[in-house]
XYZ file of N, CA and C in Angstrom:
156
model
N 0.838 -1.174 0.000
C 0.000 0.000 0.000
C 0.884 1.237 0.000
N 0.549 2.232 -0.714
C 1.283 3.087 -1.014
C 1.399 3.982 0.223
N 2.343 5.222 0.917
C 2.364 5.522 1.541
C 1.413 7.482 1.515
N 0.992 7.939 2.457
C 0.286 8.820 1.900
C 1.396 10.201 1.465
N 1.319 11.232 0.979
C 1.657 12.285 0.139
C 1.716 13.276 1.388
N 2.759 13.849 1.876
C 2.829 15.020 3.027
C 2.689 16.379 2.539
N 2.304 16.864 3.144
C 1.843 18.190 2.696
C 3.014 18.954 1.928
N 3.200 20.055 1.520
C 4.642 20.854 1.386
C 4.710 21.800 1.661
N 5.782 21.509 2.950
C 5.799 23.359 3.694
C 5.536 24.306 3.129
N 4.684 25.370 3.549
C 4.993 27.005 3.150
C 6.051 27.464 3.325
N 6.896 28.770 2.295
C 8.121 28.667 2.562
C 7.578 30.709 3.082
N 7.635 31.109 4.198
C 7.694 32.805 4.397
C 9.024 33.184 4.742
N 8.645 34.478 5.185
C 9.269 35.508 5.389
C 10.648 35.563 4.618
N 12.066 35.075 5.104
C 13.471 35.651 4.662
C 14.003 34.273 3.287
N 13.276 33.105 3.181
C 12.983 32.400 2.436
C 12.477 32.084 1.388
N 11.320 32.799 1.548
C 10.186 33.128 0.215
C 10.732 34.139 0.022
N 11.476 35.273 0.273
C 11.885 36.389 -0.608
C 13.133 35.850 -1.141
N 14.047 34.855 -0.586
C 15.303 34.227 -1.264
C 14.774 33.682 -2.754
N 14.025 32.803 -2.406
C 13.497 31.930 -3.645
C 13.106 32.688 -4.580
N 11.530 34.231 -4.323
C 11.502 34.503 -5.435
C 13.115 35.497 -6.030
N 13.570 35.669 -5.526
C 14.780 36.435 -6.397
C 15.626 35.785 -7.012
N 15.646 34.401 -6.594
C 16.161 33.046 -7.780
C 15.252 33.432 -8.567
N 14.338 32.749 -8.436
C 13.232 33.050 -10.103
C 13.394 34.068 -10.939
N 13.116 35.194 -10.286
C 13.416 36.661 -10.869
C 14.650 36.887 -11.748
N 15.775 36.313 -11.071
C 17.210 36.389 -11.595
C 17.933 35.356 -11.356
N 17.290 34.166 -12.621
C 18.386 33.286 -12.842
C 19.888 33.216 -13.428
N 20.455 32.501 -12.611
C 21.833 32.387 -13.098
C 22.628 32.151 -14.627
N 23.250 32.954 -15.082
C 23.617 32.709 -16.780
C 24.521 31.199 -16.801
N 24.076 30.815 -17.921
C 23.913 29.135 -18.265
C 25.427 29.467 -19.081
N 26.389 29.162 -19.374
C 27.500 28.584 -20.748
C 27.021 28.116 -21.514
N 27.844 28.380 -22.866
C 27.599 27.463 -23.779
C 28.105 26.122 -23.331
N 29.051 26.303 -23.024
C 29.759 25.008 -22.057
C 28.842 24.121 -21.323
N 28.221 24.602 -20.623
C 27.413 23.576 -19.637
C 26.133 23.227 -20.207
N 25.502 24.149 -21.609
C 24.507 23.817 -22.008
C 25.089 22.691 -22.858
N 26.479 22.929 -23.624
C 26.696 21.514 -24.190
C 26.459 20.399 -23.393
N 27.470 19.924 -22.565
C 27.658 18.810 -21.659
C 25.959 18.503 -21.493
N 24.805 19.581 -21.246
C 23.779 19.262 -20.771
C 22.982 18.193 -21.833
N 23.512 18.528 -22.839
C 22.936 18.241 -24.346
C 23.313 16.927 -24.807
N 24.539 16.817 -24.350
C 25.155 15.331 -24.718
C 24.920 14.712 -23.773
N 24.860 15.048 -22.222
C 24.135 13.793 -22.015
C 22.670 13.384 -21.777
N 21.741 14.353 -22.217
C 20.519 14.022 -22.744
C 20.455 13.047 -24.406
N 21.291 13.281 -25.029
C 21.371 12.703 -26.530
C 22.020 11.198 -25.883
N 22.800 11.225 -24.841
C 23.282 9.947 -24.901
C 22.257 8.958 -23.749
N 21.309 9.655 -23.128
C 20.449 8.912 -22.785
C 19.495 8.619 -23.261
N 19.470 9.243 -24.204
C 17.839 9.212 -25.375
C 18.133 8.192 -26.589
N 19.539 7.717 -26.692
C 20.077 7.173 -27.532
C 19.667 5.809 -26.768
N 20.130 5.211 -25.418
C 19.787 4.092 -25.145
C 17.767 3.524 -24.350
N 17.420 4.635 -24.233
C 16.458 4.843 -23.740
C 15.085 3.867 -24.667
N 14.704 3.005 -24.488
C 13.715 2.160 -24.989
C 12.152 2.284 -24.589
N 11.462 2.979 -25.129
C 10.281 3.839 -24.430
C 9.173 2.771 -25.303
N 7.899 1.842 -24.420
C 7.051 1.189 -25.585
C 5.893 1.666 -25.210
N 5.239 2.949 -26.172
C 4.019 3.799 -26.031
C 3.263 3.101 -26.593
């Protein structure tokens, strides 16, 4: 039997203003790291056997 689903904290005050200013101002990506990100999505999609 599956176990039940816990709620998910509210995040306030000095927290919720951290988080939204991540959102607001995300961090600049490389071309560099968007590669690496890319190859290894291509190299998991390459072995990846999906039967829809």
């Amino acid at each position: 039997m599956a176990r039940p689903i816990k709620e998910t904290p509210v995040l306030v005050g000095k927290e919720a203003q951290r988080l939204v200013a991540k959102i607001d101002n995300p961090r600049a990506v490389s071309a560099a790291e968007v590669a690496v990100a890319r190859q290894a999505y291509e190299s998991m999609m390459s072995i990846a056997k999906f039967n829809f």
